[in-house]
Amino acid sequence: MMMANDWKTKEQIMADYGYSEATFYSRCKECSLLSEYRDAIIHDGGQRTYVDEDRFQDFLRYRSEQYRQRMLDPRLKGKG
């Protein structure tokens, strides 16, 4: 069951995206370190973590674009 505000639980994100718990926390940490996307991760104390999926998908698009740029830059691929 999805929450009314489009937030999902850790378990829902892990299931929907095929993430292990380690990958989930790695993506959350990376997302939280970027000021423009940190609002995607909602910590309700130390017990629960929720994800604003729309904002999280914005982060994943940004992450994908950064990866694409690295792959296009021959210096970063070690061919420069």
GROMACS .gro file of N, CA and C in nm:
model
  240
    1MET      N    1   0.085  -0.119   0.000
    1MET     CA    2   0.000   0.000   0.000
    1MET      C    3   0.089   0.124   0.000
    2MET      N    4   0.063   0.215  -0.094
    2MET     CA    5   0.142   0.336  -0.103
    2MET      C    6   0.079   0.446  -0.018
    3MET      N    7   0.164   0.527   0.040
    3MET     CA    8   0.115   0.636   0.123
    3MET      C    9   0.054   0.744   0.033
    4ALA      N   10  -0.036   0.822   0.087
    4ALA     CA   11  -0.110   0.922   0.010
    4ALA      C   12  -0.019   1.029  -0.050
    5ASN      N   13   0.095   1.054   0.013
    5ASN     CA   14   0.183   1.160  -0.034
    5ASN      C   15   0.292   1.110  -0.129
    6ASP      N   16   0.279   0.990  -0.183
    6ASP     CA   17   0.375   0.929  -0.275
    6ASP      C   18   0.507   0.893  -0.208
    7TRP      N   19   0.510   0.888  -0.076
    7TRP     CA   20   0.628   0.837  -0.008
    7TRP      C   21   0.618   0.686  -0.004
    8LYS      N   22   0.734   0.622  -0.010
    8LYS     CA   23   0.739   0.476   0.001
    8LYS      C   24   0.833   0.439   0.114
    9THR      N   25   0.811   0.320   0.166
    9THR     CA   26   0.898   0.270   0.271
    9THR      C   27   1.024   0.211   0.209
   10LYS      N   28   1.122   0.187   0.293
   10LYS     CA   29   1.245   0.121   0.249
   10LYS      C   30   1.213  -0.010   0.179
   11GLU      N   31   1.124  -0.089   0.237
   11GLU     CA   32   1.090  -0.220   0.181
   11GLU      C   33   1.025  -0.206   0.043
   12GLN      N   34   0.939  -0.107   0.026
   12GLN     CA   35   0.875  -0.086  -0.104
   12GLN      C   36   0.977  -0.046  -0.210
   13ILE      N   37   1.068   0.043  -0.176
   13ILE     CA   38   1.170   0.085  -0.272
   13ILE      C   39   1.262  -0.032  -0.307
   14MET      N   40   1.302  -0.108  -0.205
   14MET     CA   41   1.389  -0.222  -0.230
   14MET      C   42   1.321  -0.321  -0.325
   15ALA      N   43   1.193  -0.347  -0.305
   15ALA     CA   44   1.120  -0.440  -0.390
   15ALA      C   45   1.102  -0.382  -0.531
   16ASP      N   46   1.061  -0.257  -0.539
   16ASP     CA   47   1.031  -0.195  -0.669
   16ASP      C   48   1.155  -0.177  -0.756
   17TYR      N   49   1.270  -0.149  -0.693
   17TYR     CA   50   1.391  -0.120  -0.768
   17TYR      C   51   1.491  -0.236  -0.767
   18GLY      N   52   1.457  -0.343  -0.699
   18GLY     CA   53   1.546  -0.459  -0.695
   18GLY      C   54   1.673  -0.433  -0.617
   19TYR      N   55   1.665  -0.347  -0.516
   19TYR     CA   56   1.781  -0.311  -0.436
   19TYR      C   57   1.798  -0.406  -0.318
   20SER      N   58   1.921  -0.438  -0.288
   20SER     CA   59   1.952  -0.501  -0.159
   20SER      C   60   1.946  -0.390  -0.054
   21GLU      N   61   1.949  -0.429   0.073
   21GLU     CA   62   1.949  -0.327   0.178
   21GLU      C   63   2.073  -0.239   0.169
   22ALA      N   64   2.187  -0.300   0.137
   22ALA     CA   65   2.312  -0.223   0.125
   22ALA      C   66   2.301  -0.121   0.012
   23THR      N   67   2.245  -0.162  -0.102
   23THR     CA   68   2.228  -0.070  -0.214
   23THR      C   69   2.130   0.041  -0.179
   24PHE      N   70   2.022   0.006  -0.113
   24PHE     CA   71   1.924   0.107  -0.071
   24PHE      C   72   1.992   0.214   0.014
   25TYR      N   73   2.067   0.173   0.116
   25TYR     CA   74   2.131   0.271   0.204
   25TYR      C   75   2.241   0.348   0.133
   26SER      N   76   2.309   0.285   0.038
   26SER     CA   77   2.411   0.354  -0.040
   26SER      C   78   2.348   0.465  -0.125
   27ARG      N   79   2.235   0.432  -0.192
   27ARG     CA   80   2.166   0.534  -0.273
   27ARG      C   81   2.111   0.646  -0.185
   28CYS      N   82   2.056   0.611  -0.069
   28CYS     CA   83   2.004   0.713   0.022
   28CYS      C   84   2.115   0.807   0.067
   29LYS      N   85   2.230   0.751   0.101
   29LYS     CA   86   2.342   0.834   0.146
   29LYS      C   87   2.387   0.927   0.034
   30GLU      N   88   2.403   0.872  -0.086
   30GLU     CA   89   2.445   0.953  -0.200
   30GLU      C   90   2.343   1.064  -0.227
   31CYS      N   91   2.217   1.030  -0.224
   31CYS     CA   92   2.110   1.127  -0.249
   31CYS      C   93   2.109   1.235  -0.141
   32SER      N   94   2.128   1.196  -0.016
   32SER     CA   95   2.125   1.290   0.095
   32SER      C   96   2.241   1.389   0.093
   33LEU      N   97   2.351   1.351   0.028
   33LEU     CA   98   2.467   1.439   0.020
   33LEU      C   99   2.452   1.549  -0.085
   34LEU      N  100   2.353   1.537  -0.171
   34LEU     CA  101   2.330   1.636  -0.276
   34LEU      C  102   2.217   1.729  -0.232
   35SER      N  103   2.250   1.855  -0.209
   35SER     CA  104   2.151   1.948  -0.154
   35SER      C  105   2.025   1.957  -0.238
   36GLU      N  106   2.037   1.943  -0.370
   36GLU     CA  107   1.919   1.957  -0.455
   36GLU      C  108   1.827   1.836  -0.453
   37TYR      N  109   1.874   1.724  -0.396
   37TYR     CA  110   1.792   1.603  -0.393
   37TYR      C  111   1.770   1.547  -0.252
   38ARG      N  112   1.831   1.605  -0.151
   38ARG     CA  113   1.824   1.545  -0.018
   38ARG      C  114   1.683   1.539   0.038
   39ASP      N  115   1.591   1.620  -0.017
   39ASP     CA  116   1.452   1.614   0.031
   39ASP      C  117   1.381   1.487  -0.014
   40ALA      N  118   1.445   1.406  -0.096
   40ALA     CA  119   1.386   1.279  -0.138
   40ALA      C  120   1.387   1.175  -0.027
   41ILE      N  121   1.477   1.191   0.068
   41ILE     CA  122   1.494   1.094   0.176
   41ILE      C  123   1.439   1.155   0.305
   42ILE      N  124   1.343   1.088   0.364
   42ILE     CA  125   1.277   1.137   0.486
   42ILE      C  126   1.309   1.041   0.599
   43HIS      N  127   1.380   1.091   0.698
   43HIS     CA  128   1.414   1.010   0.816
   43HIS      C  129   1.318   1.045   0.928
   44ASP      N  130   1.243   0.948   0.972
   44ASP     CA  131   1.151   0.967   1.084
   44ASP      C  132   1.221   0.911   1.207
   45GLY      N  133   1.308   0.992   1.264
   45GLY     CA  134   1.391   0.944   1.374
   45GLY      C  135   1.491   0.843   1.321
   46GLY      N  136   1.532   0.752   1.403
   46GLY     CA  137   1.627   0.651   1.360
   46GLY      C  138   1.561   0.522   1.317
   47GLN      N  139   1.431   0.515   1.328
   47GLN     CA  140   1.361   0.387   1.306
   47GLN      C  141   1.311   0.368   1.164
   48ARG      N  142   1.264   0.474   1.100
   48ARG     CA  143   1.199   0.460   0.970
   48ARG      C  144   1.261   0.556   0.870
   49THR      N  145   1.277   0.507   0.750
   49THR     CA  146   1.320   0.590   0.638
   49THR      C  147   1.215   0.579   0.530
   50TYR      N  148   1.169   0.693   0.483
   50TYR     CA  149   1.074   0.699   0.373
   50TYR      C  150   1.141   0.765   0.254
   51VAL      N  151   1.089   0.738   0.137
   51VAL     CA  152   1.143   0.795   0.015
   51VAL      C  153   1.030   0.862  -0.062
   52ASP      N  154   1.052   0.990  -0.096
   52ASP     CA  155   0.962   1.061  -0.185
   52ASP      C  156   1.001   1.015  -0.326
   53GLU      N  157   0.923   0.923  -0.381
   53GLU     CA  158   0.966   0.854  -0.503
   53GLU      C  159   0.986   0.948  -0.621
   54ASP      N  160   0.902   1.049  -0.636
   54ASP     CA  161   0.920   1.143  -0.747
   54ASP      C  162   1.056   1.212  -0.739
   55ARG      N  163   1.090   1.260  -0.620
   55ARG     CA  164   1.221   1.326  -0.601
   55ARG      C  165   1.335   1.226  -0.615
   56PHE      N  166   1.315   1.104  -0.567
   56PHE     CA  167   1.417   1.001  -0.578
   56PHE      C  168   1.444   0.969  -0.726
   57GLN      N  169   1.339   0.965  -0.806
   57GLN     CA  170   1.358   0.940  -0.949
   57GLN      C  171   1.432   1.056  -1.015
   58ASP      N  172   1.408   1.178  -0.969
   58ASP     CA  173   1.486   1.293  -1.019
   58ASP      C  174   1.634   1.271  -0.988
   59PHE      N  175   1.664   1.225  -0.867
   59PHE     CA  176   1.801   1.195  -0.828
   59PHE      C  177   1.860   1.086  -0.917
   60LEU      N  178   1.783   0.980  -0.943
   60LEU     CA  179   1.834   0.872  -1.027
   60LEU      C  180   1.861   0.919  -1.169
   61ARG      N  181   1.777   1.009  -1.219
   61ARG     CA  182   1.803   1.066  -1.353
   61ARG      C  183   1.932   1.148  -1.352
   62TYR      N  184   1.951   1.228  -1.248
   62TYR     CA  185   2.075   1.304  -1.234
   62TYR      C  186   2.195   1.209  -1.227
   63ARG      N  187   2.183   1.105  -1.147
   63ARG     CA  188   2.290   1.007  -1.131
   63ARG      C  189   2.323   0.940  -1.264
   64SER      N  190   2.220   0.907  -1.340
   64SER     CA  191   2.238   0.846  -1.472
   64SER      C  192   2.310   0.942  -1.567
   65GLU      N  193   2.271   1.069  -1.564
   65GLU     CA  194   2.335   1.168  -1.651
   65GLU      C  195   2.482   1.186  -1.614
   66GLN      N  196   2.513   1.185  -1.484
   66GLN     CA  197   2.652   1.195  -1.441
   66GLN      C  198   2.732   1.075  -1.492
   67TYR      N  199   2.675   0.959  -1.486
   67TYR     CA  200   2.740   0.837  -1.536
   67TYR      C  201   2.763   0.849  -1.687
   68ARG      N  202   2.661   0.894  -1.759
   68ARG     CA  203   2.672   0.909  -1.904
   68ARG      C  204   2.783   1.007  -1.939
   69GLN      N  205   2.791   1.117  -1.867
   69GLN     CA  206   2.896   1.216  -1.894
   69GLN      C  207   3.034   1.155  -1.870
   70ARG      N  208   3.048   1.077  -1.763
   70ARG     CA  209   3.178   1.012  -1.736
   70ARG      C  210   3.214   0.916  -1.848
   71MET      N  211   3.116   0.845  -1.902
   71MET     CA  212   3.144   0.748  -2.007
   71MET      C  213   3.178   0.817  -2.139
   72LEU      N  214   3.126   0.936  -2.159
   72LEU     CA  215   3.154   1.010  -2.283
   72LEU      C  216   3.288   1.082  -2.280
   73ASP      N  217   3.339   1.110  -2.161
   73ASP     CA  218   3.463   1.186  -2.146
   73ASP      C  219   3.582   1.089  -2.157
   74PRO      N  220   3.656   1.095  -2.269
   74PRO     CA  221   3.765   0.999  -2.287
   74PRO      C  222   3.871   1.008  -2.179
   75ARG      N  223   3.893   1.124  -2.121
   75ARG     CA  224   3.992   1.137  -2.014
   75ARG      C  225   3.952   1.056  -1.892
   76LEU      N  226   3.821   1.052  -1.863
   76LEU     CA  227   3.774   0.980  -1.747
   76LEU      C  228   3.766   0.830  -1.773
   77LYS      N  229   3.765   0.790  -1.899
   77LYS     CA  230   3.764   0.647  -1.932
   77LYS      C  231   3.907   0.593  -1.940
   78GLY      N  232   4.007   0.682  -1.927
   78GLY     CA  233   4.145   0.638  -1.933
   78GLY      C  234   4.199   0.627  -2.074
   79LYS      N  235   4.131   0.692  -2.169
   79LYS     CA  236   4.176   0.687  -2.309
   79LYS      C  237   4.231   0.819  -2.356
   80GLY      N  238   4.255   0.912  -2.264
   80GLY     CA  239   4.300   1.046  -2.303
   80GLY      C  240   4.446   1.054  -2.294
   0.00000   0.00000   0.00000
